PDB file of C-alpha atoms in Angstrom:
ATOM      1  CA  MET K  22       0.814   1.402 -46.730  1.00  0.00           C
ATOM      2  CA  LYS K  23      -2.315   2.281 -44.767  1.00  0.00           C
ATOM      3  CA  GLN K  24      -3.106  -1.408 -44.288  1.00  0.00           C
ATOM      4  CA  THR K  25       0.411  -2.026 -42.958  1.00  0.00           C
ATOM      5  CA  LEU K  26       0.121   0.828 -40.461  1.00  0.00           C
ATOM      6  CA  LEU K  27      -3.298  -0.453 -39.399  1.00  0.00           C
ATOM      7  CA  LEU K  28      -1.933  -3.951 -38.794  1.00  0.00           C
ATOM      8  CA  ILE K  29       0.986  -2.545 -36.790  1.00  0.00           C
ATOM      9  CA  SER K  30      -1.416  -0.444 -34.727  1.00  0.00           C
ATOM     10  CA  ILE K  31      -3.630  -3.459 -34.014  1.00  0.00           C
ATOM     11  CA  PHE K  32      -0.601  -5.558 -33.057  1.00  0.00           C
ATOM     12  CA  LEU K  33       0.700  -2.918 -30.638  1.00  0.00           C
ATOM     13  CA  THR K  34      -2.742  -2.486 -29.086  1.00  0.00           C
ATOM     14  CA  LEU K  35      -3.146  -6.224 -28.522  1.00  0.00           C
ATOM     15  CA  ASN K  36       0.377  -6.455 -27.107  1.00  0.00           C
ATOM     16  CA  LEU K  37      -0.224  -3.608 -24.640  1.00  0.00           C
ATOM     17  CA  PHE K  38      -3.573  -5.101 -23.627  1.00  0.00           C
ATOM     18  CA  GLY K  39      -1.942  -8.482 -23.039  1.00  0.00           C
ATOM     19  CA  GLN K  40       0.848  -6.942 -20.969  1.00  0.00           C
ATOM     20  CA  LYS K  41      -1.671  -4.986 -18.890  1.00  0.00           C
ATOM     21  CA  SER K  42      -3.626  -8.170 -18.229  1.00  0.00           C
ATOM     22  CA  ASP K  43      -0.439 -10.023 -17.208  1.00  0.00           C
ATOM     23  CA  ILE K  44       0.476  -7.267 -14.742  1.00  0.00           C
ATOM     24  CA  GLU K  45      -3.007  -7.174 -13.220  1.00  0.00           C
ATOM     25  CA  ASN K  46      -3.091 -10.947 -12.831  1.00  0.00           C
ATOM     26  CA  LEU K  47       0.319 -11.063 -11.128  1.00  0.00           C
ATOM     27  CA  ILE K  48      -0.299  -8.224  -8.671  1.00  0.00           C
ATOM     28  CA  ASN K  49      -3.809  -9.400  -7.807  1.00  0.00           C
ATOM     29  CA  GLN K  50      -2.359 -12.786  -6.856  1.00  0.00           C
ATOM     30  CA  VAL K  51       0.597 -11.299  -4.967  1.00  0.00           C
ATOM     31  CA  THR K  52      -1.671  -9.081  -2.862  1.00  0.00           C
ATOM     32  CA  LYS K  53      -3.596 -12.140  -1.679  1.00  0.00           C
ATOM     33  CA  ALA K  54      -0.410 -13.229   0.076  1.00  0.00           C
ATOM     34  CA  GLU K  55       0.903  -9.809   1.142  1.00  0.00           C
ATOM     35  CA  VAL K  56      -2.295  -8.058   2.295  1.00  0.00           C
ATOM     36  CA  PRO K  57      -3.747  -9.429   5.581  1.00  0.00           C
ATOM     37  CA  GLU K  58      -6.983 -11.379   5.255  1.00  0.00           C
ATOM     38  CA  ASN K  59      -8.854  -9.040   7.603  1.00  0.00           C
ATOM     39  CA  PHE K  60      -8.277  -6.063   5.274  1.00  0.00           C
ATOM     40  CA  GLU K  61     -11.416  -5.137   3.349  1.00  0.00           C
ATOM     41  CA  TYR K  62      -9.198  -3.168   0.959  1.00  0.00           C
ATOM     42  CA  TYR K  63      -5.649  -1.830   0.831  1.00  0.00           C
ATOM     43  CA  PHE K  64      -4.216   1.609   0.139  1.00  0.00           C
ATOM     44  CA  LEU K  65      -1.964   1.681  -2.918  1.00  0.00           C
ATOM     45  CA  VAL K  66       0.389   4.525  -3.830  1.00  0.00           C
ATOM     46  CA  PRO K  67      -0.570   5.398  -7.444  1.00  0.00           C
ATOM     47  CA  LYS K  68       2.955   5.816  -8.827  1.00  0.00           C
ATOM     48  CA  SER K  69       4.844   2.547  -9.101  1.00  0.00           C
ATOM     49  CA  LEU K  70       8.274   1.968  -7.607  1.00  0.00           C
ATOM     50  CA  GLU K  71      11.267   2.040  -9.916  1.00  0.00           C
ATOM     51  CA  GLN K  72      12.552  -1.505 -10.325  1.00  0.00           C
ATOM     52  CA  GLU K  73      16.149  -1.770  -9.150  1.00  0.00           C
ATOM     53  CA  LYS K  74      18.868  -3.577 -11.075  1.00  0.00           C
ATOM     54  CA  ILE K  75      19.277  -7.027  -9.536  1.00  0.00           C
ATOM     55  CA  VAL K  76      22.345  -8.360 -11.324  1.00  0.00           C
ATOM     56  CA  ASP K  77      24.251  -8.658  -8.034  1.00  0.00           C
ATOM     57  CA  SER K  78      21.324  -9.673  -5.841  1.00  0.00           C
ATOM     58  CA  LEU K  79      21.217 -13.422  -6.412  1.00  0.00           C
ATOM     59  CA  GLN K  80      24.155 -15.596  -5.437  1.00  0.00           C
ATOM     60  CA  ASN K  81      25.451 -18.314  -7.751  1.00  0.00           C
ATOM     61  CA  TYR K  82      24.157 -21.057  -5.452  1.00  0.00           C
ATOM     62  CA  GLN K  83      20.655 -19.559  -5.652  1.00  0.00           C
ATOM     63  CA  ILE K  84      20.754 -19.617  -9.428  1.00  0.00           C
ATOM     64  CA  ARG K  85      21.959 -23.238  -9.309  1.00  0.00           C
ATOM     65  CA  GLU K  86      19.019 -24.099  -7.038  1.00  0.00           C
ATOM     66  CA  LEU K  87      16.634 -22.495  -9.500  1.00  0.00           C
ATOM     67  CA  LYS K  88      18.072 -24.577 -12.319  1.00  0.00           C
ATOM     68  CA  ILE K  89      17.596 -27.740 -10.258  1.00  0.00           C
ATOM     69  CA  VAL K  90      13.915 -26.903  -9.874  1.00  0.00           C
ATOM     70  CA  ASP K  91      13.576 -25.789 -13.490  1.00  0.00           C
ATOM     71  CA  LYS K  92      16.335 -26.846 -15.876  1.00  0.00           C
ATOM     72  CA  ASP K  93      15.040 -24.337 -18.410  1.00  0.00           C
ATOM     73  CA  PHE K  94      15.213 -21.405 -15.990  1.00  0.00           C
ATOM     74  CA  PRO K  95      16.255 -18.367 -18.082  1.00  0.00           C
ATOM     75  CA  GLU K  96      19.378 -17.231 -16.239  1.00  0.00           C
ATOM     76  CA  ASN K  97      19.728 -14.201 -18.510  1.00  0.00           C
ATOM     77  CA  PHE K  98      16.389 -12.969 -17.137  1.00  0.00           C
ATOM     78  CA  ILE K  99      18.079 -12.236 -13.802  1.00  0.00           C
ATOM     79  CA  TYR K 100      20.479  -9.903 -15.574  1.00  0.00           C
ATOM     80  CA  THR K 101      17.784  -7.970 -17.406  1.00  0.00           C
ATOM     81  CA  GLN K 102      18.359  -4.241 -17.067  1.00  0.00           C
ATOM     82  CA  PRO K 103      15.070  -2.701 -15.871  1.00  0.00           C
ATOM     83  CA  ARG K 104      13.779   0.287 -17.767  1.00  0.00           C
ATOM     84  CA  ASN K 105      13.614   3.599 -15.953  1.00  0.00           C
ATOM     85  CA  GLU K 106       9.860   3.840 -16.185  1.00  0.00           C
ATOM     86  CA  THR K 107       6.945   3.920 -13.803  1.00  0.00           C
ATOM     87  CA  VAL K 108       3.234   3.379 -14.268  1.00  0.00           C
ATOM     88  CA  ASN K 109       0.145   4.896 -12.714  1.00  0.00           C
ATOM     89  CA  TRP K 110      -1.920   2.187 -11.084  1.00  0.00           C
ATOM     90  CA  LYS K 111      -5.146   4.107 -11.692  1.00  0.00           C
ATOM     91  CA  ASN K 112      -4.989   2.697 -15.226  1.00  0.00           C
ATOM     92  CA  TYR K 113      -5.081  -0.882 -13.927  1.00  0.00           C
ATOM     93  CA  ASN K 114      -7.842  -3.038 -12.500  1.00  0.00           C
ATOM     94  CA  LEU K 115      -6.414  -4.171  -9.164  1.00  0.00           C
ATOM     95  CA  ASN K 116      -8.715  -6.003  -6.782  1.00  0.00           C
ATOM     96  CA  LYS K 117      -9.442  -4.359  -3.408  1.00  0.00           C
ATOM     97  CA  ALA K 118      -7.002  -1.501  -4.122  1.00  0.00           C
ATOM     98  CA  LYS K 119      -7.815   2.067  -3.073  1.00  0.00           C
ATOM     99  CA  LEU K 120      -5.458   4.589  -4.575  1.00  0.00           C
ATOM    100  CA  VAL K 121      -3.941   7.077  -2.163  1.00  0.00           C
ATOM    101  CA  SER K 122      -5.356  10.531  -2.832  1.00  0.00           C
ATOM    102  CA  ASP K 123      -4.920  14.034  -1.433  1.00  0.00           C
ATOM    103  CA  GLU K 124      -8.532  13.913  -0.285  1.00  0.00           C
ATOM    104  CA  TYR K 125      -7.656  11.513   2.518  1.00  0.00           C
ATOM    105  CA  ASN K 126      -3.958  11.756   3.193  1.00  0.00           C
ATOM    106  CA  TYR K 127      -3.147  15.452   3.581  1.00  0.00           C
ATOM    107  CA  ASN K 128      -0.585  15.253   0.764  1.00  0.00           C
ATOM    108  CA  HIS K 129       1.344  12.431   2.465  1.00  0.00           C
ATOM    109  CA  ILE K 130       1.617  10.454  -0.731  1.00  0.00           C
ATOM    110  CA  LEU K 131       4.219   7.903   0.363  1.00  0.00           C
ATOM    111  CA  SER K 132       3.184   6.927   3.894  1.00  0.00           C
ATOM    112  CA  PRO K 133       0.046   7.052   6.060  1.00  0.00           C
ATOM    113  CA  PRO K 134      -0.460  10.457   7.702  1.00  0.00           C
ATOM    114  CA  GLN K 135       0.519  10.942  11.314  1.00  0.00           C
ATOM    115  CA  THR K 136      -2.473  13.240  11.795  1.00  0.00           C
ATOM    116  CA  LYS K 137      -6.170  12.506  12.009  1.00  0.00           C
ATOM    117  CA  LYS K 138      -9.113  14.824  11.681  1.00  0.00           C
ATOM    118  CA  ILE K 139     -11.408  15.137  14.672  1.00  0.00           C
ATOM    119  CA  LYS K 140     -15.119  15.546  14.195  1.00  0.00           C
ATOM    120  CA  PHE K 141     -16.778  16.495  17.484  1.00  0.00           C
ATOM    121  CA  VAL K 142     -20.323  15.413  18.303  1.00  0.00           C
ATOM    122  CA  LYS K 143     -22.586  16.018  21.287  1.00  0.00           C
ATOM    123  CA  TYR K 144     -21.594  14.026  24.347  1.00  0.00           C
ATOM    124  CA  ASN K 145     -25.128  12.646  24.775  1.00  0.00           C
ATOM    125  CA  ILE K 146     -25.567  11.702  21.116  1.00  0.00           C
ATOM    126  CA  GLU K 147     -27.800   8.691  20.479  1.00  0.00           C
ATOM    127  CA  GLN K 148     -25.731   5.513  20.336  1.00  0.00           C
ATOM    128  CA  LYS K 149     -27.307   4.400  17.063  1.00  0.00           C
ATOM    129  CA  LYS K 150     -26.432   7.698  15.406  1.00  0.00           C
ATOM    130  CA  TYR K 151     -22.935   7.624  16.873  1.00  0.00           C
ATOM    131  CA  ASP K 152     -22.335   4.088  15.588  1.00  0.00           C
ATOM    132  CA  SER K 153     -23.525   5.160  12.138  1.00  0.00           C
ATOM    133  CA  LEU K 154     -21.053   8.061  12.086  1.00  0.00           C
ATOM    134  CA  ILE K 155     -18.233   5.716  13.073  1.00  0.00           C
ATOM    135  CA  GLU K 156     -19.161   3.215  10.383  1.00  0.00           C
ATOM    136  CA  ASN K 157     -19.450   5.802   7.598  1.00  0.00           C
ATOM    137  CA  LYS K 158     -16.615   8.153   8.502  1.00  0.00           C
ATOM    138  CA  GLU K 159     -13.913   9.189   6.069  1.00  0.00           C
ATOM    139  CA  PRO K 160     -10.462   7.618   6.462  1.00  0.00           C
ATOM    140  CA  TYR K 161      -8.205   9.174   9.096  1.00  0.00           C
ATOM    141  CA  THR K 162     -11.126  10.760  10.929  1.00  0.00           C
ATOM    142  CA  LEU K 163     -12.050  10.383  14.600  1.00  0.00           C
ATOM    143  CA  ILE K 164     -15.598  10.851  15.875  1.00  0.00           C
ATOM    144  CA  LEU K 165     -15.182  12.236  19.381  1.00  0.00           C
ATOM    145  CA  LYS K 166     -17.875  13.004  21.948  1.00  0.00           C
ATOM    146  CA  LYS K 167     -17.491  16.403  23.633  1.00  0.00           C
ATOM    147  CA  LYS K 168     -19.427  18.202  26.328  1.00  0.00           C
ATOM    148  CA  TRP K 169     -20.518  21.752  25.514  1.00  0.00           C
ATOM    149  CA  LEU K 170     -18.187  23.403  28.059  1.00  0.00           C
ATOM    150  CA  TRP K 171     -15.101  21.486  26.952  1.00  0.00           C
ATOM    151  CA  ASN K 172     -12.626  23.484  24.890  1.00  0.00           C
ATOM    152  CA  LYS K 173     -11.847  21.430  21.790  1.00  0.00           C
ATOM    153  CA  LYS K 174      -8.591  23.334  21.296  1.00  0.00           C
ATOM    154  CA  ARG K 175      -7.251  22.198  24.666  1.00  0.00           C
ATOM    155  CA  ILE K 176      -7.670  18.443  24.556  1.00  0.00           C
ATOM    156  CA  TRP K 177      -4.381  17.894  26.361  1.00  0.00           C
ATOM    157  CA  ASN K 178      -5.562  19.856  29.433  1.00  0.00           C
ATOM    158  CA  ASN K 179      -8.829  17.957  29.873  1.00  0.00           C
ATOM    159  CA  LYS K 180      -8.117  14.545  31.381  1.00  0.00           C
ATOM    160  CA  MET K 181     -11.482  13.033  30.474  1.00  0.00           C
ATOM    161  CA  LEU K 182     -11.497  14.395  26.922  1.00  0.00           C
ATOM    162  CA  TYR K 183      -7.876  13.404  26.387  1.00  0.00           C
ATOM    163  CA  ALA K 184      -8.538   9.864  27.643  1.00  0.00           C
ATOM    164  CA  ASP K 185     -11.499   9.554  25.266  1.00  0.00           C
ATOM    165  CA  PHE K 186      -9.353  10.915  22.443  1.00  0.00           C
ATOM    166  CA  VAL K 187      -6.537   8.394  22.999  1.00  0.00           C
ATOM    167  CA  GLU K 188      -8.990   5.508  23.277  1.00  0.00           C
ATOM    168  CA  SER K 189     -10.776   6.660  20.117  1.00  0.00           C
ATOM    169  CA  TRP K 190      -7.469   6.827  18.229  1.00  0.00           C
ATOM    170  CA  LYS K 191      -6.459   3.317  19.299  1.00  0.00           C
ATOM    171  CA  MET K 192      -9.864   1.855  18.470  1.00  0.00           C
ATOM    172  CA  ASP K 193      -9.812   3.560  15.081  1.00  0.00           C
ATOM    173  CA  ASP K 194      -6.471   1.930  14.241  1.00  0.00           C
ATOM    174  CA  LYS K 195      -7.751  -1.428  15.466  1.00  0.00           C
ATOM    175  CA  ASN K 196     -11.044  -1.247  13.572  1.00  0.00           C
ATOM    176  CA  ASN K 197      -9.513   0.192  10.401  1.00  0.00           C
ATOM    177  CA  PRO K 198      -6.142  -1.544   9.947  1.00  0.00           C
ATOM    178  CA  GLU K 199      -6.255  -0.691   6.238  1.00  0.00           C
ATOM    179  CA  GLU K 200      -5.450   2.925   7.143  1.00  0.00           C
ATOM    180  CA  THR K 201      -2.197   2.032   8.890  1.00  0.00           C
ATOM    181  CA  VAL K 202      -0.165   0.952   5.840  1.00  0.00           C
ATOM    182  CA  TYR K 203       0.446   2.070   2.255  1.00  0.00           C
ATOM    183  CA  TYR K 204       1.488  -0.479  -0.361  1.00  0.00           C
ATOM    184  CA  HIS K 205       4.001   0.225  -3.119  1.00  0.00           C
ATOM    185  CA  PHE K 206       4.588  -2.022  -6.151  1.00  0.00           C
ATOM    186  CA  SER K 207       7.066  -1.793  -8.991  1.00  0.00           C
ATOM    187  CA  LYS K 208       6.127  -2.429 -12.598  1.00  0.00           C
ATOM    188  CA  PRO K 209       6.818  -6.175 -12.966  1.00  0.00           C
ATOM    189  CA  LEU K 210       9.459  -7.591 -15.269  1.00  0.00           C
ATOM    190  CA  PHE K 211       8.473 -10.755 -17.146  1.00  0.00           C
ATOM    191  CA  SER K 212      10.675 -13.368 -18.762  1.00  0.00           C
ATOM    192  CA  GLU K 213      10.189 -13.903 -22.492  1.00  0.00           C
ATOM    193  CA  ASN K 214       8.164 -17.060 -21.921  1.00  0.00           C
ATOM    194  CA  LYS K 215       6.081 -15.284 -19.210  1.00  0.00           C
ATOM    195  CA  LYS K 216       6.852 -18.081 -16.762  1.00  0.00           C
ATOM    196  CA  TYR K 217       8.878 -15.891 -14.387  1.00  0.00           C
ATOM    197  CA  ALA K 218       8.370 -12.381 -13.070  1.00  0.00           C
ATOM    198  CA  ILE K 219      10.249  -9.978 -10.818  1.00  0.00           C
ATOM    199  CA  LEU K 220       8.286  -7.583  -8.612  1.00  0.00           C
ATOM    200  CA  SER K 221       9.305  -5.220  -5.810  1.00  0.00           C
ATOM    201  CA  VAL K 222       6.899  -4.821  -2.889  1.00  0.00           C
ATOM    202  CA  PHE K 223       7.105  -2.225  -0.118  1.00  0.00           C
ATOM    203  CA  LYS K 224       4.798  -1.748   2.874  1.00  0.00           C
ATOM    204  CA  GLN K 225       5.049   1.705   4.449  1.00  0.00           C
ATOM    205  CA  ARG K 226       3.512   2.330   7.873  1.00  0.00           C
ATOM    206  CA  ARG K 227       3.414   5.593   9.813  1.00  0.00           C
ATOM    207  CA  CYS K 228       6.727   5.059  11.558  1.00  0.00           C
ATOM    208  CA  ASN K 229       8.461   2.281   9.647  1.00  0.00           C
ATOM    209  CA  GLY K 230       8.310   0.158   6.554  1.00  0.00           C
ATOM    210  CA  ASN K 231       9.751  -2.950   4.962  1.00  0.00           C
ATOM    211  CA  GLY K 232       9.910  -4.513   1.554  1.00  0.00           C
ATOM    212  CA  PHE K 233      11.658  -6.891  -0.819  1.00  0.00           C
ATOM    213  CA  THR K 234      12.082  -7.874  -4.435  1.00  0.00           C
ATOM    214  CA  GLY K 235      10.475 -11.196  -5.258  1.00  0.00           C
ATOM    215  CA  LEU K 236      11.041 -13.740  -7.995  1.00  0.00           C
ATOM    216  CA  TYR K 237       7.751 -15.391  -8.968  1.00  0.00           C
ATOM    217  CA  ARG K 238       7.022 -18.442 -11.110  1.00  0.00           C
ATOM    218  CA  ASN K 239       3.807 -19.095 -13.009  1.00  0.00           C
ATOM    219  CA  ASP K 240       2.644 -22.652 -12.363  1.00  0.00           C
ATOM    220  CA  ASN K 241      -0.382 -23.325 -14.559  1.00  0.00           C
ATOM    221  CA  GLY K 242      -1.751 -19.822 -14.077  1.00  0.00           C
ATOM    222  CA  ILE K 243      -0.860 -19.551 -10.384  1.00  0.00           C
ATOM    223  CA  TRP K 244       1.952 -17.167  -9.449  1.00  0.00           C
ATOM    224  CA  ASN K 245       4.098 -18.600  -6.652  1.00  0.00           C
ATOM    225  CA  LYS K 246       6.929 -16.754  -4.934  1.00  0.00           C
ATOM    226  CA  VAL K 247      10.179 -18.625  -5.483  1.00  0.00           C
ATOM    227  CA  MET K 248      12.420 -16.409  -3.349  1.00  0.00           C
ATOM    228  CA  GLU K 249      12.940 -12.937  -1.908  1.00  0.00           C
ATOM    229  CA  PHE K 250      16.022 -10.734  -2.195  1.00  0.00           C
ATOM    230  CA  ASN K 251      16.983  -7.052  -1.893  1.00  0.00           C
ATOM    231  CA  PRO K 252      15.331  -6.633   1.548  1.00  0.00           C
ATOM    232  CA  ILE K 253      14.782  -3.002   2.528  1.00  0.00           C
ATOM    233  CA  SER K 254      13.438  -1.188   5.587  1.00  0.00           C
ATOM    234  CA  SER K 255      12.674   2.388   6.627  1.00  0.00           C
ATOM    235  CA  GLU K 256      12.121   4.276   9.875  1.00  0.00           C
ATOM    236  CA  THR K 257      10.561   7.670  10.580  1.00  0.00           C
ATOM    237  CA  ILE K 258      12.420   9.774  13.150  1.00  0.00           C
ATOM    238  CA  SER K 259      11.178  12.995  14.759  1.00  0.00           C
ATOM    239  CA  THR K 260      13.373  15.499  16.590  1.00  0.00           C
ATOM    240  CA  HIS K 261      10.669  16.490  19.092  1.00  0.00           C
ATOM    241  CA  ILE K 262       8.525  13.440  19.875  1.00  0.00           C
ATOM    242  CA  ARG K 263       8.511   9.738  19.174  1.00  0.00           C
ATOM    243  CA  CYS K 264       6.709   8.889  15.963  1.00  0.00           C
ATOM    244  CA  GLU K 265       4.390   6.492  17.808  1.00  0.00           C
ATOM    245  CA  GLU K 266       3.142   9.156  20.219  1.00  0.00           C
ATOM    246  CA  ILE K 267      -0.406  10.395  19.716  1.00  0.00           C
ATOM    247  CA  LYS K 268       0.129  14.131  19.615  1.00  0.00           C
ATOM    248  CA  MET K 269      -0.729  15.183  16.075  1.00  0.00           C
ATOM    249  CA  ILE K 270      -4.314  16.139  15.270  1.00  0.00           C
ATOM    250  CA  ASP K 271      -6.280  18.310  12.884  1.00  0.00           C
ATOM    251  CA  TYR K 272      -9.681  19.833  13.593  1.00  0.00           C
ATOM    252  CA  GLU K 273     -12.515  19.540  11.140  1.00  0.00           C
TER     253      GLU K 273
END
């Protein structure tokens, strides 16, 4: 009896390890196509998306096209009912992924924050030291030069300080594009033969987002996207100011 339980335990462990490896391999390949090349890393929301039911998403002609490409395409796979389960990506080895954390995002766990911290430094700071602070700053932090007499609480009333602030914000977004978008992935669904997979991808920016569900095919170890369906988009609306306006700050 003990030997039987041990064998079952070993089998389940190997199966879970294999599934984890399959998921990591798929997502690591998908991100190569979805994350811009100039990103040194990408922010990933730790909790996975819930995979939606896709039974009505593909049209009959699309399924026929799939069968033309692959006569053995498992049509029943499209009608698989996804389980209501999510995973925590911190348990997976995903290349270049930085998990969103409260340390950097002010509890905005689903989209990039609309605020940035401001760290003031002396206006006549040495350029080398200033450049070092910029290079080693925490995400969503601006390094702003300020003269001693300038009131840091009244940026909007000081034309020179405000101009420097706006320019600093824009340059920060340009130099750190990774901070402008959060990625969301669902837990993939695999066909029985592991040749096909379904994965939902969503890219959330400060003011808008877009995503899709993709059908992927494994061609000799390379996951290629066959088609997209279930397109989705989002938009952030404020009652007082436009989302794009630079008017939200936090002082360090």
